[in-house]
Amino acid sequence: MDPNSSYLPGLSRRVLLSALAVAPAVIGPLRATPAWAQGTDPLPSWNDGQTKTSITTFVARVTTQGGADFVPPAERIATFDNDGTLWIEQPMYVQLAFILDRAKALAPQNPGWKTKQPFKAVLDGDLRALAASGEKGLMELVAVTHAGMTAEEFAKIASDWIGSARDHRFKRPYTELVYQPMLELLAYLRANGFKTFIVSGGGIEFMRPWTERVYGIPPEQVVGSSIKTRFEMQDGRPVLFRLPEINFIDDKVGKPLGINQHIGRRPIAAFGNSDGDLEMLQYTTMSGGVRLGGIVHHTDAEREYAYDRQSHFGKLDKALDAAAINRWTVIDMKNDWKRIFPG
Amino acid sequence: MDPNSSYLPGLSRRVLLSALAVAPAVIGPLRATPAWAQGTDPLPSWNDGQTKTSITTFVARVTTQGGADFVPPAERIATFDNDGTLWIEQPMYVQLAFILDRAKALAPQNPGWKTKQPFKAVLDGDLRALAASGEKGLMELVAVTHAGMTAEEFAKIASDWIGSARDHRFKRPYTELVYQPMLELLAYLRANGFKTFIVSGGGIEFMRPWTERVYGIPPEQVVGSSIKTRFEMQDGRPVLFRLPEINFIDDKVGKPLGINQHIGRRPIAAFGNSDGDLEMLQYTTMSGGVRLGGIVHHTDAEREYAYDRQSHFGKLDKALDAAAINRWTVIDMKNDWKRIFPG
């Protein structure tokens, strides 16, 4: 399938999605000696400079016992968007690649799909026709690929796919196309008493099978979009059967709602990369106290991708303007990161 | 208000609620020496006997490295109902007492309530009239007491109330009318690598302000019923405004759904006390492997209350029958517990 995503615009907005990034900003004045300057660098894949300093300074301030900005460990909640913030989202959301692959895999059992949209478009690799099927078409694809099985069956389907699928450009599993600097950031925050959560527009059950292994984030710390399930007995065993109906969209204003529902505390740090993360960043940072808002700005067409205001996936426009106003840390991928992927 | 709850039957079922309990059962054959028999008793408020042994044997089996039933720490999820399982639910759910108190507190600003149901019933202490107002009446009370303010404002209202309200019979704050043996059980499980969650029909935001202090369970490990919220800016600050509309009812079949949504793993141990916990106990125990299902059976009218099949709050009927079939551990409050409350 053509990796050019220009025919998949609003299509995936409601059902898939993601987070933000540009122009260096620092969280308040620099007071403490950054932790990384005191010993072993906990963020070795980050170039020294304002961006890195804004992170380490924030952590030093909220973890300094007796300091004016000290935050008790229980309140050190940090939330991370997934698509475009922790792993790649170009040329299309990974979950959309899953949907297309899965629909193709199911096609032999559904001969009628050869002549019926949106399935025909998927089988023909015709992204223009797929886009023309609109949100209704995408929901039909979600229904056949994400519903109609138990939660455990879906977890296995998602797990098997993520283990075998490869990105076309990088020829690597998607779980290796995570950002090494962000893995270091997650570990660094946890080492400083933070509890790290994913808050993604992506499907919660699509992420949970691998987030612990890849990010060190257990299922109970993953917040995402979901479809409804029904409790039922199958052969005397209680299961949750997945229904073709949206339960919750964890994007834009949905992110603060999802955070409140799942976590019940306002984060003190949040990272995203698109307009879908705007409200999460506002909710986190505009609440008094020292807070850290971060935006991954994709500026590196050579090592990854370069996109922002015009992108169909991970559009970063309003949140980029808001970053300057709110002094969020904008991570310039090209200049701030020594390497992009692990290994 | 008359503590006799017989006029508040189905009223609170959907909106408030709770878990199970009777007849000793043991999880499979006893293989290991119970942990409490090896040294300091971790469950000092539990009388020795089959009930206690069923718990300690289960814990020994799933935590014995190299044993056939070993469960890795990450999968040691234990869920607990709240009302009637961790604290009292008679003569009415604590949250219902909050609703009635709160409506009375708001009455001076709402002079029309003197002549309008269901408010008049609350002000007159007329439980029969309140019951007659049905679910619609209760939803009106929930709306005026739980909605129309921000999440943070509601947390303060709930927190202030829980700090000042006293149970009529025991003359103590409700947070002291928690079950000492269950506090020990929570701590014992955590000491054995379990992650403990509340999964209650009660309001999630009603519980979160105090669960960490009282049970050692942080907000992000509380699952409960909820109303919808709206993200909005108030004076330039992002808030979640509480709406008079049900979002999720965490009771009966809702409990497995809530567990899946929030935790994303099937628990290996679950405790409840009423028919509202039946599906959670089924979901937990009927899934293969060594599992522990527990039901607190209220059999002690002298030290607490005695009720089961006929009770309006915490009705235990179907789940009591299921306990015998499924070999769940039924905790006989009168005979299994040395003391009921702390202190």
XYZ file of C-alpha atoms in Angstrom:
686
model
C 0.000 0.000 0.000
C 1.233 3.438 -0.875
C 2.858 4.898 2.221
C 1.711 8.330 1.148
C -1.028 9.126 3.571
C -2.476 12.134 1.837
C -5.657 10.243 1.017
C -6.341 9.416 4.655
C -7.162 12.766 6.146
C -10.012 13.114 8.650
C -10.524 9.380 8.208
C -8.621 8.248 11.224
C -9.039 11.344 13.371
C -11.849 10.100 15.567
C -10.965 6.453 15.735
C -7.203 6.261 15.882
C -5.089 9.363 16.641
C -2.338 11.242 18.908
C 0.446 14.658 20.388
C 2.838 18.176 19.766
C 6.370 20.310 19.228
C 8.697 23.687 18.112
C 10.836 26.466 19.524
C 12.890 25.911 22.646
C 11.324 26.898 25.948
C 12.379 26.420 29.515
C 10.246 25.697 32.564
C 10.868 28.805 34.605
C 14.282 30.073 35.586
C 17.088 27.588 36.099
C 17.763 27.176 39.770
C 19.261 23.783 40.519
C 22.225 22.024 39.046
C 20.727 19.529 36.596
C 20.864 15.932 37.829
C 22.617 14.825 34.672
C 25.386 17.296 35.383
C 26.001 15.774 38.796
C 26.983 12.287 37.680
C 26.103 9.709 35.067
C 23.938 11.212 32.366
C 20.451 9.624 32.632
C 19.560 10.988 29.191
C 22.563 10.006 27.058
C 20.683 10.210 23.751
C 19.774 13.834 24.349
C 22.137 16.576 23.213
C 23.057 19.057 25.896
C 21.172 22.315 25.679
C 18.026 24.133 26.688
C 15.640 21.270 25.948
C 17.483 18.731 28.047
C 18.074 21.292 30.780
C 14.378 22.141 30.954
C 13.643 18.480 31.712
C 16.393 17.879 34.248
C 15.751 21.204 35.958
C 12.077 20.391 36.330
C 12.861 16.989 37.818
C 15.398 18.487 40.217
C 12.918 21.088 41.398
C 10.009 18.756 42.098
C 12.167 16.086 43.748
C 14.261 18.306 46.037
C 13.049 17.560 49.545
C 12.392 20.748 51.437
C 12.457 22.783 48.234
C 9.645 25.214 47.453
C 8.563 23.134 44.459
C 8.786 19.682 46.049
C 6.072 17.258 44.955
C 5.503 14.057 46.984
C 6.182 10.871 44.966
C 2.509 9.842 44.993
C 1.654 12.998 43.029
C 4.435 12.641 40.476
C 2.224 11.586 37.592
C 3.624 11.890 34.063
C 1.510 11.177 30.985
C 2.716 10.378 27.476
C 0.919 10.309 24.183
C 1.988 7.261 22.135
C 1.732 7.818 18.346
C 4.419 10.308 17.318
C 5.539 10.802 20.914
C 6.866 7.385 21.898
C 6.854 5.668 18.496
C 6.431 6.540 14.833
C 3.110 7.544 13.318
C 4.169 8.046 9.683
C 3.373 7.275 6.931
C 0.226 6.253 8.821
C -0.727 5.353 12.381
C 0.570 1.892 13.192
C -2.920 0.859 14.215
C -4.209 1.797 10.760
C -1.540 -0.445 9.231
C -2.864 -3.163 11.533
C -6.428 -2.553 10.365
C -5.440 -2.786 6.704
C -3.343 -5.932 7.223
C -6.027 -7.553 9.317
C -8.753 -6.799 6.773
C -6.597 -8.373 4.060
C -6.025 -11.432 6.238
C -9.774 -11.823 6.740
C -10.626 -11.289 3.062
C -10.481 -14.969 1.982
C -13.289 -15.745 4.451
C -15.281 -12.810 3.073
C -15.428 -13.162 -0.723
C -18.055 -10.422 -0.932
C -15.448 -7.853 0.088
C -13.937 -7.942 -3.406
C -16.780 -5.800 -4.681
C -17.857 -3.974 -1.526
C -16.438 -0.738 -0.129
C -14.523 0.042 1.999
C -13.111 -3.486 1.802
C -12.493 -3.380 -1.943
C -10.395 -0.233 -1.451
C -8.244 -2.006 1.139
C -7.763 -5.073 -1.060
C -6.956 -2.920 -4.099
C -4.615 -0.681 -2.095
C -6.759 2.226 -3.269
C -6.311 4.846 -0.561
C -8.334 7.408 -2.484
C -11.387 5.139 -2.472
C -10.739 4.272 1.168
C -10.697 7.946 2.082
C -13.902 8.440 0.106
C -15.623 5.888 2.337
C -15.148 8.372 5.162
C -15.604 7.775 8.857
C -18.406 5.314 8.160
C -16.026 3.230 6.074
C -13.339 3.304 8.729
C -15.827 2.277 11.397
C -16.791 -0.706 9.243
C -13.130 -1.674 9.081
C -12.707 -1.204 12.817
C -15.779 -3.341 13.415
C -14.512 -6.320 11.408
C -10.936 -6.054 12.687
C -11.449 -5.014 16.333
C -14.843 -6.466 17.324
C -16.537 -9.826 17.227
C -14.073 -11.667 19.435
C -13.193 -11.827 23.137
C -10.772 -9.388 24.766
C -8.243 -12.205 25.118
C -8.592 -13.240 21.475
C -8.054 -9.659 20.346
C -4.991 -9.327 22.580
C -3.507 -12.365 20.849
C -4.345 -11.032 17.367
C -2.753 -7.666 18.168
C 0.229 -9.334 19.815
C 0.849 -11.709 16.900
C 0.602 -8.873 14.404
C 2.954 -6.566 16.299
C 5.437 -9.427 16.481
C 5.466 -10.076 12.750
C 4.637 -6.769 10.999
C 7.477 -4.646 9.633
C 7.636 -0.985 8.736
C 8.177 -0.587 4.991
C 10.828 2.101 5.175
C 12.881 0.952 8.145
C 12.314 -2.807 7.710
C 11.967 -3.210 11.457
C 9.150 -4.232 13.817
C 7.140 -1.217 14.969
C 8.123 -1.916 18.573
C 11.715 -1.123 17.550
C 10.618 2.161 15.999
C 10.183 3.726 19.404
C 12.224 6.768 20.313
C 15.338 5.925 22.319
C 15.469 9.391 23.951
C 11.881 8.963 25.135
C 12.647 5.505 26.563
C 15.427 7.184 28.531
C 13.047 9.914 29.640
C 10.494 7.354 30.877
C 13.179 5.504 32.842
C 14.639 8.756 34.186
C 11.260 9.928 35.467
C 10.514 6.551 37.065
C 13.945 6.573 38.727
C 12.879 9.903 40.228
C 9.685 8.530 41.726
C 7.322 9.324 38.865
C 4.553 6.984 37.793
C 4.410 6.993 33.988
C 1.196 6.567 32.007
C 0.369 6.346 28.326
C -2.583 8.537 27.336
C -3.151 7.838 23.663
C -5.844 8.251 21.057
C -4.917 4.739 19.973
C -6.866 1.680 21.029
C -6.227 0.760 24.652
C -6.343 -2.986 23.926
C -4.117 -2.583 20.876
C -1.356 -1.114 23.069
C -1.603 -3.127 26.279
C -0.152 -6.403 24.962
C 3.293 -4.832 24.430
C 3.626 -1.584 26.433
C 5.153 -3.266 29.468
C 7.840 -5.027 27.444
C 8.608 -2.020 25.247
C 8.086 0.980 27.536
C 8.034 -0.533 31.013
C 4.427 0.658 31.337
C 2.007 -2.004 32.650
C -1.522 -2.419 31.223
C -3.127 -0.647 34.179
C -1.153 2.493 33.306
C -2.367 2.639 29.715
C -5.249 4.988 28.865
C -6.642 4.924 25.346
C -9.652 4.821 23.075
C -11.935 1.832 23.424
C -14.917 -0.001 22.037
C -17.674 -1.407 24.197
C -17.530 -4.943 25.542
C -20.198 -7.311 26.850
C -19.747 -9.704 29.757
C -20.902 -13.173 28.793
C -20.333 -16.845 29.450
C -18.697 -18.898 26.696
C -18.596 -22.620 27.457
C -18.843 -21.858 31.162
C -16.036 -19.341 31.095
C -16.683 -15.626 31.650
C -15.349 -13.480 28.810
C -15.620 -9.915 27.571
C -16.947 -9.920 24.023
C -15.892 -6.941 21.901
C -18.726 -4.994 20.268
C -18.626 -2.811 17.133
C -19.486 0.328 19.076
C -17.278 3.166 20.273
C -16.979 3.434 24.058
C -14.517 6.295 24.510
C -12.330 8.463 22.279
C -9.187 9.418 24.156
C -8.209 12.407 22.038
C -8.277 16.208 22.423
C -10.733 17.042 25.249
C -11.040 13.290 25.789
C -7.481 13.116 27.132
C -8.095 15.108 30.325
C -11.325 13.137 30.791
C -9.465 9.845 30.329
C -6.759 10.997 32.741
C -9.330 11.883 35.360
C -11.242 8.650 34.870
C -8.212 6.345 34.987
C -5.688 8.187 37.130
C -7.765 10.536 39.254
C -4.918 12.991 39.689
C -3.773 15.901 37.556
C -0.376 15.058 36.025
C 2.594 17.309 36.740
C 4.286 16.423 33.445
C 2.847 15.568 30.039
C 4.366 14.880 26.628
C 2.687 14.871 23.256
C 3.331 15.761 19.643
C 0.094 16.907 18.014
C -3.028 18.997 18.386
C -4.686 15.927 19.891
C -2.543 16.533 22.969
C -3.349 20.209 23.393
C -5.941 19.793 26.132
C -3.809 17.249 28.016
C -0.920 19.723 28.012
C -3.182 22.563 29.119
C -4.747 20.439 31.845
C -1.308 19.431 33.099
C 0.551 22.718 32.972
C -2.045 25.446 33.585
C -2.831 24.395 37.115
C -0.369 26.269 39.310
C 2.941 24.921 40.532
C 5.988 23.900 38.562
C 4.835 21.750 35.655
C 6.455 20.333 32.567
C 4.733 20.247 29.202
C 6.701 18.714 26.331
C 6.141 18.482 22.602
C 8.055 16.190 20.269
C 8.514 18.180 17.059
C 9.241 15.981 14.055
C 11.966 17.950 12.271
C 14.146 15.167 10.971
C 13.179 13.956 7.500
C 16.471 12.143 7.173
C 16.448 10.006 10.296
C 12.639 9.890 10.745
C 10.064 12.343 9.322
C 9.546 16.101 9.216
C 5.979 17.313 9.569
C 3.749 19.560 11.604
C 1.001 22.008 10.570
C -0.026 20.301 7.330
C 0.229 16.648 8.302
C -2.752 14.294 8.106
C -1.355 12.188 10.937
C -0.107 13.981 14.013
C -1.034 17.457 12.822
C 0.761 19.973 15.027
C -0.632 23.447 14.591
C -2.619 24.939 17.474
C -0.486 23.112 20.012
C 2.643 24.542 18.418
C 1.300 28.047 18.877
C 0.238 27.187 22.413
C 3.705 25.851 23.204
C 5.300 29.262 22.744
C 2.659 30.988 24.861
C 2.756 28.401 27.648
C 6.520 27.890 27.645
C 6.224 24.190 26.930
C 9.440 22.401 26.098
C 9.549 21.802 22.374
C 11.817 18.923 21.488
C 13.483 19.506 18.145
C 14.046 15.932 17.037
C 16.819 16.821 14.605
C 18.831 18.978 16.970
C 17.950 17.632 20.411
C 18.281 13.892 19.814
C 21.601 12.130 19.170
C 19.779 9.054 17.952
C 16.171 8.290 17.155
C 15.642 4.532 17.541
C 17.239 1.990 19.872
C 20.091 -0.261 18.715
C -33.127 10.372 59.485
C -34.439 6.960 60.350
C -31.588 4.501 59.959
C -34.107 1.883 58.876
C -33.422 1.514 55.199
C -36.420 -0.575 54.289
C -37.922 2.273 52.290
C -34.893 2.620 50.044
C -34.970 -0.551 48.007
C -34.240 -0.494 44.276
C -33.734 3.225 44.708
C -29.998 3.171 44.992
C -29.289 -0.006 43.065
C -28.204 1.631 39.849
C -26.600 4.726 41.238
C -24.848 3.720 44.418
C -24.263 0.025 45.223
C -21.764 -2.989 46.040
C -20.257 -7.509 46.858
C -20.802 -11.421 48.586
C -20.557 -14.314 51.543
C -21.505 -17.883 53.510
C -20.260 -21.383 54.248
C -16.533 -22.091 54.536
C -14.745 -23.172 51.381
C -11.134 -23.719 50.583
C -9.249 -22.990 47.390
C -8.152 -26.448 46.325
C -6.239 -28.849 48.533
C -3.875 -27.498 51.161
C -0.347 -28.029 50.017
C 1.982 -25.485 51.552
C 2.512 -24.497 55.143
C 0.565 -21.246 55.519
C 2.801 -18.178 55.694
C 1.206 -17.108 58.969
C 2.214 -20.421 60.506
C 5.837 -19.820 59.627
C 6.381 -16.695 61.670
C 4.581 -13.513 62.673
C 0.901 -13.734 61.858
C 0.144 -11.231 59.062
C -3.590 -11.572 59.728
C -3.824 -11.181 63.519
C -7.501 -10.177 63.521
C -8.515 -13.399 61.769
C -9.332 -16.462 63.829
C -7.429 -19.561 62.841
C -9.443 -21.953 60.748
C -10.470 -22.887 57.227
C -11.225 -19.330 56.076
C -7.874 -17.926 57.095
C -6.088 -21.001 55.784
C -7.774 -20.679 52.393
C -6.296 -17.195 52.072
C -2.786 -17.957 53.270
C -2.641 -21.179 51.264
C -3.629 -19.340 48.101
C -0.972 -16.693 48.679
C 1.673 -19.316 49.381
C 0.818 -21.191 46.189
C 0.897 -18.236 43.812
C 4.049 -16.734 45.337
C 6.194 -19.872 45.576
C 8.902 -19.446 42.980
C 9.254 -22.574 40.884
C 5.912 -23.915 42.117
C 3.292 -25.142 39.653
C 0.943 -22.314 40.598
C 3.451 -19.457 40.655
C 2.122 -16.140 39.336
C 4.596 -13.364 38.444
C 4.165 -10.238 40.610
C 2.950 -8.128 37.657
C -0.073 -10.435 37.317
C -0.945 -10.494 41.024
C -4.000 -8.286 40.744
C -6.496 -8.340 43.617
C -9.785 -6.451 43.467
C -12.012 -5.441 46.367
C -15.541 -4.191 46.474
C -15.880 -1.312 48.959
C -19.377 -1.050 50.514
C -19.884 -4.009 52.827
C -16.505 -5.509 51.913
C -14.040 -2.909 53.187
C -16.400 -0.655 55.181
C -19.967 -0.667 56.442
C -22.975 -0.280 54.180
C -25.751 -0.397 56.793
C -28.186 1.074 57.634
C -27.599 2.650 54.206
C -24.710 3.123 51.789
C -22.399 5.806 53.157
C -22.688 7.674 49.878
C -26.454 7.846 50.309
C -25.927 9.392 53.746
C -23.677 11.911 51.996
C -26.375 12.676 49.418
C -28.990 13.271 52.109
C -26.664 15.443 54.231
C -25.534 17.402 51.202
C -29.085 18.025 49.996
C -29.975 19.329 53.456
C -26.923 21.591 53.433
C -27.970 23.040 50.072
C -31.627 23.486 51.057
C -31.346 27.065 52.398
C -30.216 28.218 48.933
C -33.131 26.336 47.369
C -36.296 27.427 49.183
C -38.459 25.719 46.552
C -37.288 22.312 47.800
C -39.593 22.587 50.818
C -42.537 21.717 48.627
C -40.892 19.752 45.823
C -40.081 16.038 45.735
C -37.721 14.320 46.176
C -36.186 17.205 48.115
C -39.134 17.608 50.477
C -38.808 13.932 51.428
C -35.153 14.436 52.314
C -35.858 17.548 54.371
C -38.757 15.846 56.164
C -36.761 12.668 56.755
C -39.566 10.850 54.972
C -37.899 7.777 53.512
C -41.189 6.346 52.287
C -41.782 9.411 50.101
C -38.160 9.354 48.994
C -38.494 5.749 47.897
C -41.701 6.668 46.062
C -39.729 9.173 43.983
C -37.891 6.181 42.506
C -34.765 6.193 40.456
C -35.775 9.468 38.848
C -35.905 11.076 42.284
C -32.528 9.681 43.267
C -30.982 10.898 40.020
C -32.296 14.378 40.804
C -30.591 14.183 44.185
C -27.381 12.903 42.618
C -27.512 15.749 40.116
C -27.743 18.499 42.729
C -25.228 16.907 45.098
C -22.677 15.420 42.681
C -22.822 17.623 39.589
C -22.598 21.332 38.810
C -19.086 21.839 40.150
C -15.529 21.018 39.106
C -13.867 17.701 39.917
C -11.618 19.478 42.406
C -14.544 21.225 44.102
C -16.379 17.933 44.458
C -13.285 16.247 45.900
C -13.181 18.957 48.570
C -16.907 18.613 49.329
C -16.593 14.819 49.668
C -13.420 15.151 51.698
C -14.901 17.697 54.101
C -17.992 15.587 54.613
C -16.105 12.361 55.233
C -13.995 14.222 57.774
C -16.964 15.503 59.764
C -19.832 13.016 59.321
C -20.469 10.408 62.003
C -22.284 7.115 61.893
C -25.369 7.270 64.153
C -24.910 3.896 65.805
C -21.170 3.764 66.308
C -20.603 7.525 66.717
C -17.459 7.328 64.652
C -16.330 8.719 61.273
C -17.140 6.324 58.450
C -13.452 5.987 57.636
C -13.051 4.329 61.058
C -15.839 1.886 60.275
C -13.621 -0.063 57.930
C -12.924 -3.707 58.652
C -9.645 -4.269 60.462
C -9.289 -7.853 59.136
C -9.678 -6.547 55.574
C -7.056 -3.831 56.181
C -4.730 -6.632 57.260
C -5.638 -8.645 54.175
C -4.879 -5.679 51.883
C -1.496 -5.164 53.539
C -0.744 -8.910 53.500
C -1.457 -9.172 49.776
C 0.637 -6.088 48.996
C 3.485 -7.487 51.084
C 3.276 -10.533 48.819
C 3.627 -8.528 45.633
C -0.055 -8.001 44.880
C -1.408 -4.757 43.486
C -4.697 -4.001 45.239
C -7.616 -2.252 43.545
C -11.025 -1.109 44.695
C -13.806 -2.043 42.262
C -16.937 -0.531 43.733
C -20.425 0.424 42.652
C -19.863 3.624 44.631
C -18.835 6.875 43.017
C -15.214 6.847 41.943
C -14.712 10.507 42.903
C -16.470 10.007 46.224
C -13.892 7.364 47.215
C -10.648 8.700 45.807
C -10.137 11.549 48.286
C -9.611 9.125 51.174
C -8.783 5.609 49.869
C -5.042 6.149 49.984
C -5.064 7.317 53.594
C -7.542 4.683 54.796
C -6.744 1.618 52.656
C -3.340 2.422 51.174
C -4.965 2.372 47.731
C -4.054 5.355 45.529
C -6.636 7.119 43.294
C -5.364 5.409 40.144
C -6.238 2.030 41.680
C -9.848 2.941 42.380
C -12.530 1.830 39.914
C -16.087 2.977 40.481
C -19.259 4.429 39.058
C -19.012 7.850 37.505
C -20.890 10.744 35.993
C -19.788 12.513 32.844
C -17.483 15.514 32.956
C -16.762 18.314 30.494
C -13.350 19.846 29.885
C -13.583 23.630 30.029
C -11.636 26.754 30.862
C -12.640 28.657 33.998
C -10.790 31.967 34.393
C -8.006 30.653 32.199
C -7.631 27.430 34.155
C -8.589 24.063 32.656
C -11.113 22.190 34.779
C -13.391 19.184 34.506
C -16.972 20.260 35.122
C -19.255 17.574 36.511
C -22.454 16.928 34.542
C -25.749 15.445 35.767
C -25.450 12.420 33.506
C -24.373 8.859 34.261
C -21.117 7.819 32.589
C -20.586 4.307 33.944
C -22.215 2.003 36.495
C -19.580 -0.200 38.060
C -21.894 -2.906 39.371
C -22.774 -6.490 38.423
C -21.689 -7.031 34.778
C -20.200 -3.545 34.965
C -17.481 -4.747 37.356
C -15.656 -7.009 34.870
C -16.018 -4.243 32.275
C -14.588 -1.675 34.697
C -11.748 -4.032 35.602
C -10.896 -4.554 31.951
C -11.115 -0.857 31.172
C -9.009 0.330 34.118
C -6.698 -2.570 34.880
C -6.511 -4.505 31.623
C -5.691 -7.775 33.363
C -7.921 -10.427 34.853
C -7.513 -10.429 38.659
C -6.348 -13.579 40.413
C -8.139 -12.666 43.645
C -11.386 -10.791 44.260
C -13.431 -9.989 47.350
C -16.995 -8.821 47.584
C -20.081 -9.189 49.736
C -23.189 -8.963 47.583
C -24.860 -9.993 44.350
C -23.324 -6.883 42.786
C -19.991 -8.704 42.974
C -21.125 -11.960 41.390
C -19.764 -11.265 37.917
C -16.459 -9.906 39.268
C -16.008 -13.116 41.266
C -16.911 -15.263 38.273
C -14.600 -13.305 35.990
C -11.771 -13.683 38.488
C -12.118 -17.287 39.528
C -13.536 -19.138 36.513
C -10.538 -18.565 34.299
C -8.205 -21.476 34.970
C -5.342 -21.483 37.409
C -5.402 -21.111 41.168
C -7.695 -18.226 42.021
C -9.196 -16.808 45.197
C -12.764 -15.570 45.429
C -13.873 -14.230 48.784
C -17.221 -13.152 50.168
C -17.671 -11.160 53.370
C -20.826 -12.560 54.964
C -22.380 -10.184 57.467
C -23.360 -12.524 60.295
C -22.667 -10.377 63.317
C -25.644 -8.289 64.426
C -23.977 -7.564 67.748
C -20.660 -6.145 66.571
C -21.862 -4.954 63.138
C -24.942 -6.174 61.192
C -26.416 -9.489 60.091
C -28.002 -9.561 56.653
C -27.921 -11.365 53.326
C -30.735 -12.579 51.073
C -33.387 -10.055 52.116
C -31.297 -6.919 52.522
C -31.986 -3.758 50.503
C -28.341 -2.778 50.699
C -25.753 -5.405 49.937
C -28.251 -8.136 49.075
C -26.408 -11.450 49.056
C -28.464 -14.159 47.446
C -27.312 -15.479 44.056
C -23.683 -14.922 44.952
C -24.153 -16.934 48.140
C -25.428 -19.868 46.121
C -22.599 -19.396 43.625
C -20.045 -19.387 46.437
C -20.815 -22.970 47.385
C -20.672 -24.126 43.767
C -17.462 -22.287 42.967
C -15.719 -22.970 46.258
C -15.284 -19.314 47.057
C -14.076 -18.482 50.538
C -17.011 -17.249 52.554
C -15.898 -15.113 55.455
C -18.216 -15.552 58.410
C -17.807 -12.197 60.099
C -18.965 -13.432 63.496
C -16.768 -16.511 63.646
C -13.810 -15.624 61.453
C -13.003 -12.151 62.728
C -11.593 -11.401 66.182
C -12.445 -7.763 65.817
C -14.421 -5.762 63.291
C -13.133 -2.185 63.357
C -9.677 -0.736 64.034
C -8.745 0.695 67.430
